[in-house]
Tab-separated table of C-alpha atoms and ligand atoms in Angstrom:
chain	number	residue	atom	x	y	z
O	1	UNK	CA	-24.064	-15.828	-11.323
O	2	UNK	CA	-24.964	-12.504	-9.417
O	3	UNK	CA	-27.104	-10.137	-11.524
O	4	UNK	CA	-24.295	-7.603	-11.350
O	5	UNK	CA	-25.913	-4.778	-13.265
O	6	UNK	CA	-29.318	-4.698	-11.082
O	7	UNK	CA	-26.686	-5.086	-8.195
O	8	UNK	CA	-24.721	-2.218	-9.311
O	9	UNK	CA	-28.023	0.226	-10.228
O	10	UNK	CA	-29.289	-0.564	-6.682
O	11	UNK	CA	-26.166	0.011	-4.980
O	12	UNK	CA	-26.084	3.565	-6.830
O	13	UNK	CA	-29.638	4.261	-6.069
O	14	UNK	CA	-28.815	3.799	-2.338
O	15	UNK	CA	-26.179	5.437	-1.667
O	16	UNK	CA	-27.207	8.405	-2.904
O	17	UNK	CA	-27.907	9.973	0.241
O	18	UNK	CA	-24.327	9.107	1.426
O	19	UNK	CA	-23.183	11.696	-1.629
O	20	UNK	CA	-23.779	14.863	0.722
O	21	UNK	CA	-21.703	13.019	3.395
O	22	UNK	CA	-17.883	13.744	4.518
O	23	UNK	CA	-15.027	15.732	2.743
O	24	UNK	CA	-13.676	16.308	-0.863
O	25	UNK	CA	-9.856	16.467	-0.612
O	26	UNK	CA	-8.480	20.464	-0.495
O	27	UNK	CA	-5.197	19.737	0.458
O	28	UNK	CA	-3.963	19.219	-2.804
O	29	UNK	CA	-6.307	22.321	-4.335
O	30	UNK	CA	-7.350	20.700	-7.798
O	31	UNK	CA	-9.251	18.133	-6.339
O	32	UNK	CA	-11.791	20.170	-4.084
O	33	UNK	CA	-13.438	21.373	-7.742
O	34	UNK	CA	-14.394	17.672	-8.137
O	35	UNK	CA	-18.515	18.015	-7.366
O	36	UNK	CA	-19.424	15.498	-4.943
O	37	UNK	CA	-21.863	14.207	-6.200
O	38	UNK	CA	-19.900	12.009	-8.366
O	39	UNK	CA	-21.113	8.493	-8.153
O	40	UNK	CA	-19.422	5.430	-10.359
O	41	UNK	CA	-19.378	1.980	-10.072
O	42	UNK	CA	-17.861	-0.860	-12.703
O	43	UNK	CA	-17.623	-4.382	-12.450
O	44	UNK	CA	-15.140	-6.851	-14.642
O	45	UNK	CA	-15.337	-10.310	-14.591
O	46	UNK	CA	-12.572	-12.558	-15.698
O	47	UNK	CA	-14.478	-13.243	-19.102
O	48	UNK	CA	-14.470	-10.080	-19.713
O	49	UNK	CA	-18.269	-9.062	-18.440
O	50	UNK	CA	-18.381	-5.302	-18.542
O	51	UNK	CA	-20.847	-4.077	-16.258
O	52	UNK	CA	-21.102	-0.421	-14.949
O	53	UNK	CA	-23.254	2.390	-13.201
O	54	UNK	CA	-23.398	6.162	-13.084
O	55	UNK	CA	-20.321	8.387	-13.528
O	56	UNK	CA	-18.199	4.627	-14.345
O	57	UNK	CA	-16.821	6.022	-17.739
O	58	UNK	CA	-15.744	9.406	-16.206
O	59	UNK	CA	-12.292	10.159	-15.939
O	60	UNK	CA	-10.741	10.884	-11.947
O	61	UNK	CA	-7.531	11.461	-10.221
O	62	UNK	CA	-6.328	8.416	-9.151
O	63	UNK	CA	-3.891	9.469	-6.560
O	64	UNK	CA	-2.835	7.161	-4.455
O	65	UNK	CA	-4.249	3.924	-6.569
O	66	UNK	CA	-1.055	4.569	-8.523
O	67	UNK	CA	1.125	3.034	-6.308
O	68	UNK	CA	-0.094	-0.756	-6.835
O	69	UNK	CA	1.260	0.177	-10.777
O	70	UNK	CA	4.710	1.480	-9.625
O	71	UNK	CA	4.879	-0.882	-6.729
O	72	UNK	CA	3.776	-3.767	-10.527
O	73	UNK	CA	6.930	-2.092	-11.792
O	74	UNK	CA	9.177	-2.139	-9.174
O	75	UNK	CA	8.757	-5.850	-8.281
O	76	UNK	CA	9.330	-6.275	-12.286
O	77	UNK	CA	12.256	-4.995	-12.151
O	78	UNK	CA	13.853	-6.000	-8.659
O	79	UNK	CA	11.618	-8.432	-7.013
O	80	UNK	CA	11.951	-8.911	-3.809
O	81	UNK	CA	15.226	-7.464	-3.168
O	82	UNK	CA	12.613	-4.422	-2.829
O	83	UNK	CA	11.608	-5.520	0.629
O	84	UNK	CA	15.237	-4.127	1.787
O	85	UNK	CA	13.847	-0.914	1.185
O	86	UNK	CA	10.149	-0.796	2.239
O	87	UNK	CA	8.272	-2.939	5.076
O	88	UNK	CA	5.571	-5.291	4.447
O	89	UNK	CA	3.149	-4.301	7.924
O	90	UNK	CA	0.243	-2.057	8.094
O	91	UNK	CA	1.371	1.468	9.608
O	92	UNK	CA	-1.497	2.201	11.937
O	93	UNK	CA	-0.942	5.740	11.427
O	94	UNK	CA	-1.812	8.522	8.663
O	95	UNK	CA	-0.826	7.238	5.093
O	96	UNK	CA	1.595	10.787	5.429
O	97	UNK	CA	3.281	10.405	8.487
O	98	UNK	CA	6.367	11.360	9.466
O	99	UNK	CA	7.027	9.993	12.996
O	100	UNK	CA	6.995	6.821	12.007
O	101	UNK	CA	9.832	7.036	10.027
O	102	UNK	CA	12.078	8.141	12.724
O	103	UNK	CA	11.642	5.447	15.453
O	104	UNK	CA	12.026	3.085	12.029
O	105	UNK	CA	15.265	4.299	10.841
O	106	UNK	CA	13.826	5.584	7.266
O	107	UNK	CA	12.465	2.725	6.183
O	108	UNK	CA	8.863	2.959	5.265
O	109	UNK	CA	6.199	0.198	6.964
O	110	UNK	CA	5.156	-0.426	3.388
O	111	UNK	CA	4.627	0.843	-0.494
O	112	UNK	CA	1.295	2.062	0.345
O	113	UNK	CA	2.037	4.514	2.830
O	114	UNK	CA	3.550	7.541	0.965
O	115	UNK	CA	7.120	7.288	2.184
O	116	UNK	CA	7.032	3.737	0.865
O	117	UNK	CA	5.887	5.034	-2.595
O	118	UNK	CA	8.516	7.469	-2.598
O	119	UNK	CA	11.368	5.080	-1.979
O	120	UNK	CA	9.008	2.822	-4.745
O	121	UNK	CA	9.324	5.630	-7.083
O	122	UNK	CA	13.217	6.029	-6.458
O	123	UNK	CA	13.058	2.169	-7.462
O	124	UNK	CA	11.627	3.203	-11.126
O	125	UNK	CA	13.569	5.715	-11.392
O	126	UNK	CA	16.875	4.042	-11.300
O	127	UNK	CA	15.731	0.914	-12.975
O	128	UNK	CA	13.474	1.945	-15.852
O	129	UNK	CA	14.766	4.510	-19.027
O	130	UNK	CA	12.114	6.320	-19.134
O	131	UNK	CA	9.906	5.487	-16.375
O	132	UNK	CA	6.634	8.429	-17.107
O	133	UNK	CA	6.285	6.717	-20.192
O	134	UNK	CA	6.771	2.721	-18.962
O	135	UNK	CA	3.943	3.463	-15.923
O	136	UNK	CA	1.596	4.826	-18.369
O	137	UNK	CA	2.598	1.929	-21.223
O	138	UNK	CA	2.016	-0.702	-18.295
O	139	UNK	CA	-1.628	1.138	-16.992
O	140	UNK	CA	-2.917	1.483	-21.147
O	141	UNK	CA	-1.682	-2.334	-21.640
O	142	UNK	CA	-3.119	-3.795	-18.478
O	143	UNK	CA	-6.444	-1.505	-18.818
O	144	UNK	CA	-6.529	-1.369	-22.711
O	145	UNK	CA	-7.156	2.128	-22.949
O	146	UNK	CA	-4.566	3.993	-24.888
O	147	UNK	CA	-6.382	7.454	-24.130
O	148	UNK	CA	-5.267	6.968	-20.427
O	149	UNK	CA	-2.965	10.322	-19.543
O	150	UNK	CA	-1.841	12.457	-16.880
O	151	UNK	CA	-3.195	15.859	-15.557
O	152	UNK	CA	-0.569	18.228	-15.278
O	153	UNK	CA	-2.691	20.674	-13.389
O	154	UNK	CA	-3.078	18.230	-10.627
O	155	UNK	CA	0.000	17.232	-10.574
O	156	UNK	CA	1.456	21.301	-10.273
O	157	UNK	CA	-1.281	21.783	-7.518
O	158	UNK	CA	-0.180	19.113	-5.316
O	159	UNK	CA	3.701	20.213	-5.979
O	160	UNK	CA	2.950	23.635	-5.012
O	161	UNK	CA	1.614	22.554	-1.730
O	162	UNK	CA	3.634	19.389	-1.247
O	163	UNK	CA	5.392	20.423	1.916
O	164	UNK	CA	4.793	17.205	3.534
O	165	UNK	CA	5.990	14.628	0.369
O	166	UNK	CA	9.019	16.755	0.387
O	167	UNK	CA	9.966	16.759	4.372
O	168	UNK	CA	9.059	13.359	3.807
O	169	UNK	CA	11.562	12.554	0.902
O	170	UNK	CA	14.169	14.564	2.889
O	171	UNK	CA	14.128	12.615	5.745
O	172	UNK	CA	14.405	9.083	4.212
O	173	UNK	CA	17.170	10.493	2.161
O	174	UNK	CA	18.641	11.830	5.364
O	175	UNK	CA	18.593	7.687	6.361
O	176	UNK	CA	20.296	6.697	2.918
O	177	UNK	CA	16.762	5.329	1.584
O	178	UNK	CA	16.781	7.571	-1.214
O	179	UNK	CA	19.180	7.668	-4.382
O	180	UNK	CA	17.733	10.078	-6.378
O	181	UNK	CA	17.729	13.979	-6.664
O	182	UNK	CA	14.383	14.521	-4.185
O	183	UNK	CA	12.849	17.013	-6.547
O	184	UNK	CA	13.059	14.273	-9.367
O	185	UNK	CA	11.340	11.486	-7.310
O	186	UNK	CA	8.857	13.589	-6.210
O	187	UNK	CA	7.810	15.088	-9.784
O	188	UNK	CA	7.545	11.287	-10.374
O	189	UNK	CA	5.444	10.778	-7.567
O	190	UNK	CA	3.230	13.846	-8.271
O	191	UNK	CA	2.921	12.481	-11.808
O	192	UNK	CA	1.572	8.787	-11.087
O	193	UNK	CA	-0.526	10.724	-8.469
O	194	UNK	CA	-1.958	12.751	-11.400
O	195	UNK	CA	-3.072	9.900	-13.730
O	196	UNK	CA	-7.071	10.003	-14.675
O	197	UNK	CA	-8.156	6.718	-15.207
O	198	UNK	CA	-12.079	5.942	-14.810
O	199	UNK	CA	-13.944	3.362	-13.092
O	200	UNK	CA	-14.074	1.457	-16.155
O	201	UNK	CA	-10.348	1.685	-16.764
O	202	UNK	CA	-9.507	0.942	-13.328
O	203	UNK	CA	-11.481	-2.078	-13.235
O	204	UNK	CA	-9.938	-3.424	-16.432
O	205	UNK	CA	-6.484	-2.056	-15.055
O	206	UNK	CA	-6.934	-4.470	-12.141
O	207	UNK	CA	-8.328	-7.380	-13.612
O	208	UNK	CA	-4.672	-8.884	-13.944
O	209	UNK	CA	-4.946	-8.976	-10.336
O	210	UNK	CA	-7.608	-11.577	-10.139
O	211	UNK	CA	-6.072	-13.461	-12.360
O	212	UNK	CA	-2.791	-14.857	-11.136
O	213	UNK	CA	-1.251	-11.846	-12.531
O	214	UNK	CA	-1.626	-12.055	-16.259
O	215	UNK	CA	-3.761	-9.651	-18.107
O	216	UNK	CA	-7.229	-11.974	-19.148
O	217	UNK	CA	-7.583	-10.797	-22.461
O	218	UNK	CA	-4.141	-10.171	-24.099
O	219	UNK	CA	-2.744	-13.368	-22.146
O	220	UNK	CA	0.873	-10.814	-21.323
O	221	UNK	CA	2.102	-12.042	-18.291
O	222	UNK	CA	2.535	-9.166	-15.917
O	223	UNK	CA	3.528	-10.290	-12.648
O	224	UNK	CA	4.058	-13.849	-11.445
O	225	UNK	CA	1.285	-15.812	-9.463
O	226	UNK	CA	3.262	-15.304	-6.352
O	227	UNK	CA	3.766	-11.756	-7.078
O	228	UNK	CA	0.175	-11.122	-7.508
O	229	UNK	CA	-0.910	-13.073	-4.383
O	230	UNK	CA	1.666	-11.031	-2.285
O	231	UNK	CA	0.156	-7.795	-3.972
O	232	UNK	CA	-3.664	-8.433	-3.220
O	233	UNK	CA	-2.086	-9.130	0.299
O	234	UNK	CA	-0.529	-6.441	0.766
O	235	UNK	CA	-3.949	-4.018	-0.362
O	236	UNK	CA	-5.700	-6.449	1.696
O	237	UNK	CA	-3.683	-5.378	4.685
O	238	UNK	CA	-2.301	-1.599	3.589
O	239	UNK	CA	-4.387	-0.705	0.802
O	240	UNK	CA	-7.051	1.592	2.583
O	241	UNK	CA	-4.804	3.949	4.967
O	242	UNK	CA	-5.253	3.527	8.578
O	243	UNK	CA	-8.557	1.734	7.943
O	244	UNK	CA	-7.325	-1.153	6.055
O	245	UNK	CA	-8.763	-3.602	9.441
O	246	UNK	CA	-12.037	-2.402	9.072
O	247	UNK	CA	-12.326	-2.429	5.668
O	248	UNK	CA	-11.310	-6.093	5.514
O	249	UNK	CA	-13.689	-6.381	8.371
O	250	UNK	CA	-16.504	-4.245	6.367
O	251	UNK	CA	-15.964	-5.589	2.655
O	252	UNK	CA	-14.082	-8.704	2.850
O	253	UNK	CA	-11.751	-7.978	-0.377
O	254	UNK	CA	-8.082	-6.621	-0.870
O	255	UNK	CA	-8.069	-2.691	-2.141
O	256	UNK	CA	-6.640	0.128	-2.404
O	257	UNK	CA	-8.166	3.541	-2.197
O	258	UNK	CA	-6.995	7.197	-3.106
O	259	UNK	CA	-7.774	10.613	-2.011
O	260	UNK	CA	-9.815	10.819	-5.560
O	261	UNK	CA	-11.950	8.862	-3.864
O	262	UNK	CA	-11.758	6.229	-5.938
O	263	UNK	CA	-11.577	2.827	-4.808
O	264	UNK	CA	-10.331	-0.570	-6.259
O	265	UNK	CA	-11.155	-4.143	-5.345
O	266	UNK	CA	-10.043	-7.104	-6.643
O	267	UNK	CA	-11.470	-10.990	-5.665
O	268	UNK	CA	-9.268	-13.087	-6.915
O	269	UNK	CA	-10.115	-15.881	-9.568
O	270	UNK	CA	-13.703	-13.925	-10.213
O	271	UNK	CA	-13.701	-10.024	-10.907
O	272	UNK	CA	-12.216	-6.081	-10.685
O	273	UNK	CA	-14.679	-3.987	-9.287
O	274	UNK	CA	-13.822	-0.012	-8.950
O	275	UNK	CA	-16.056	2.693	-7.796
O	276	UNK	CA	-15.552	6.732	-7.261
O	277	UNK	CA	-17.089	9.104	-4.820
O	278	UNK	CA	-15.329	12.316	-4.096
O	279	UNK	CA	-15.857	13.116	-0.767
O	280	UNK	CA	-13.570	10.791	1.765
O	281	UNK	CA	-14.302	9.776	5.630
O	282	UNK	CA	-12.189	10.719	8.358
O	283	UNK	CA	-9.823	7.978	7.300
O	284	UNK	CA	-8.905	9.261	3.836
O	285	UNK	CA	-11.402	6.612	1.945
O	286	UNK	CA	-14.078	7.103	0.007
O	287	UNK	CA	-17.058	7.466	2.026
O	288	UNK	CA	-19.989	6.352	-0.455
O	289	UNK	CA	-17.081	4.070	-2.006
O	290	UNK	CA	-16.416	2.262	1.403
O	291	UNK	CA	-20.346	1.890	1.460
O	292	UNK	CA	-21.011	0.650	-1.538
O	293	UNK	CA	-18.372	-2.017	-2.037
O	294	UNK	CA	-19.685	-2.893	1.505
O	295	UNK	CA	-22.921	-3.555	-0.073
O	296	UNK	CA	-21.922	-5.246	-3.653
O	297	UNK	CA	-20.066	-8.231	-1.057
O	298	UNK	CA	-23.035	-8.425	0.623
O	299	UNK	CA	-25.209	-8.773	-2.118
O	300	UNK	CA	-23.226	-10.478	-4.524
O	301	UNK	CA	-21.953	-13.081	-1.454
O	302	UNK	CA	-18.514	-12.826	-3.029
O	303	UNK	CA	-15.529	-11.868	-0.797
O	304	UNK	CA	-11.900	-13.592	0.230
O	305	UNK	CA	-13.548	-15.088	3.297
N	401	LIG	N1	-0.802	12.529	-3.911
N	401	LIG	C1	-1.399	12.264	-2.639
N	401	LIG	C2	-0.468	12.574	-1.506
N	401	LIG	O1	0.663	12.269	-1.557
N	401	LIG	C3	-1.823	10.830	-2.612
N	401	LIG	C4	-2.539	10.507	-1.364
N	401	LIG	C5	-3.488	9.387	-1.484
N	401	LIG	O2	-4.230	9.253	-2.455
N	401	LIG	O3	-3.475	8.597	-0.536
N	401	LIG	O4	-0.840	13.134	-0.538
């Protein structure tokens, strides 16, 4: 077995000068504070093996991670009578675009792109009672930390300058996509956006992942083992914006990124491994992350491939 915690402490140590690299998120305000020079790593193997480096155990915004959880939910609840409603193919374009949308008739290339989450969310929504408090019952079971919560000030920052969710959720309501009130699907959006989860949880929060879908250590079935293979397909293929080919190229695993700038792998039958970075790369992913899950294949030799 790979010495992962020498792995991880050398993976830190070199990507350090990476830290000073690319672009904290100021689109949605809140997140520019974050300092850059965040740095996390953490590791969980199907046993249970906790190993982690750095800023691991500090809370971040996990943004757009949040939509594997809802996308969890929605195939709970509907299966795949979902893929009516969202598309299955990588969008080659921004993860906010709106021209897409158009020349497809309102229905979003797939839940990873934000117009896919939002029709996602509108999923929840009409199929859960009350769905803020099943997503954050479902991310506390699967990651076993009741402590995880929301950050309302994140949340109001990026609905205060959500112009582009909202034209967004107006248009594929404008193609019938959309069932709900817009203002309540996005307040649902902004709210999974909002959830702080750390390295640590994330890693445990993914775990079920690698494991045919059912959470290691309480044994609670959460998806099926189809489900869960389409899932790590789908982050294999949309999970890292417009970069999700060179990422498979680059680290070999599926995952799923968010503007936090965390980052989320998963390598099915073995491990969860999540790490944080603030500032992104010109593609929206976590520049240090990118590099350093690049690095943790290489040197651990584990990837899908
Ligand atoms: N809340 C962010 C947005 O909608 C999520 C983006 C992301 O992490 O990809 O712009």
């Amino acid at each position: 077995m790979p010495d992962y915690q020498a792995i991880l402490d050398e993976i830190r140590d070199e990507v350090q000068p990476l830290l000073v690299q690319g672009h904290v998120a100021d689109y949605i305000p809140r997140l520019a504070c974050v300092p850059r020079e965040k740095f996390g790593m953490a590791v969980v193997t199907l046993d249970g093996q906790l190993y982690q480096t750095g800023d691991a155990a500090e809370a971040f915004s996990i943004q757009s991670i949040s939509k594997v959880y809802t996308l969890t939910l929605a195939l709970q609840s509907i299966g795949d009578k979902l893929w009516q409603r969202v598309g299955r193919e990588p969008s080659g374009n921004a993860f906010n675009s709106l021209v897409q949308l158009e020349l497809e008739n309102g229905l979003p290339r797939n839940p990873f792109i934000n117009a896919g989450a939002l029709v996602v969310a509108d999923v929840v929504l009409a199929t859960r009672k009350d769905p803020r408090a099943q997503l954050l019952a479902a991310i506390r079971g699967c990651s076993g930390n009741p402590d995880i919560r929301d950050d309302p000030e994140v949340a109001l920052s990026e609905k205060a300058n959500g112009f582009r969710n909202a034209a967004l959720a107006n248009f594929i309501r404008s193609f019938g996509n959309l069932e709900h009130a817009i203002d309540d699907i996005l307040d649902f959006y902004f709210f999974q956006c909002s959830l702080a989860m750390s390295c640590v949880d994330l890693a445990r929060g993914f775990l079920f992942l690698a494991n045919q879908g059912r959470c290691p250590w309480s044994g609670t079935n959460i998806l099926s083992t189809d489900q869960a293979k389409r899932i790590n397909a789908l982050m294999l293929t949309c999970g890292t914006y417009d970069a999700a080919g060179d990422f498979a190229y680059q680290v070999g695993i599926p995952g799923k990124s968010g503007v936090g700038g965390g980052i989320v792998g998963v390598i099915p039958n073995q491990l969860a491994v999540a790490v944080w970075s603030p500032a992104l790369n010109a593609k929206g992913n976590s520049l240090a992350g990118s590099a350093a899950l690049e690095r943790f294949t290489a040197k651990t030799g584990l990837s899908i491939f």
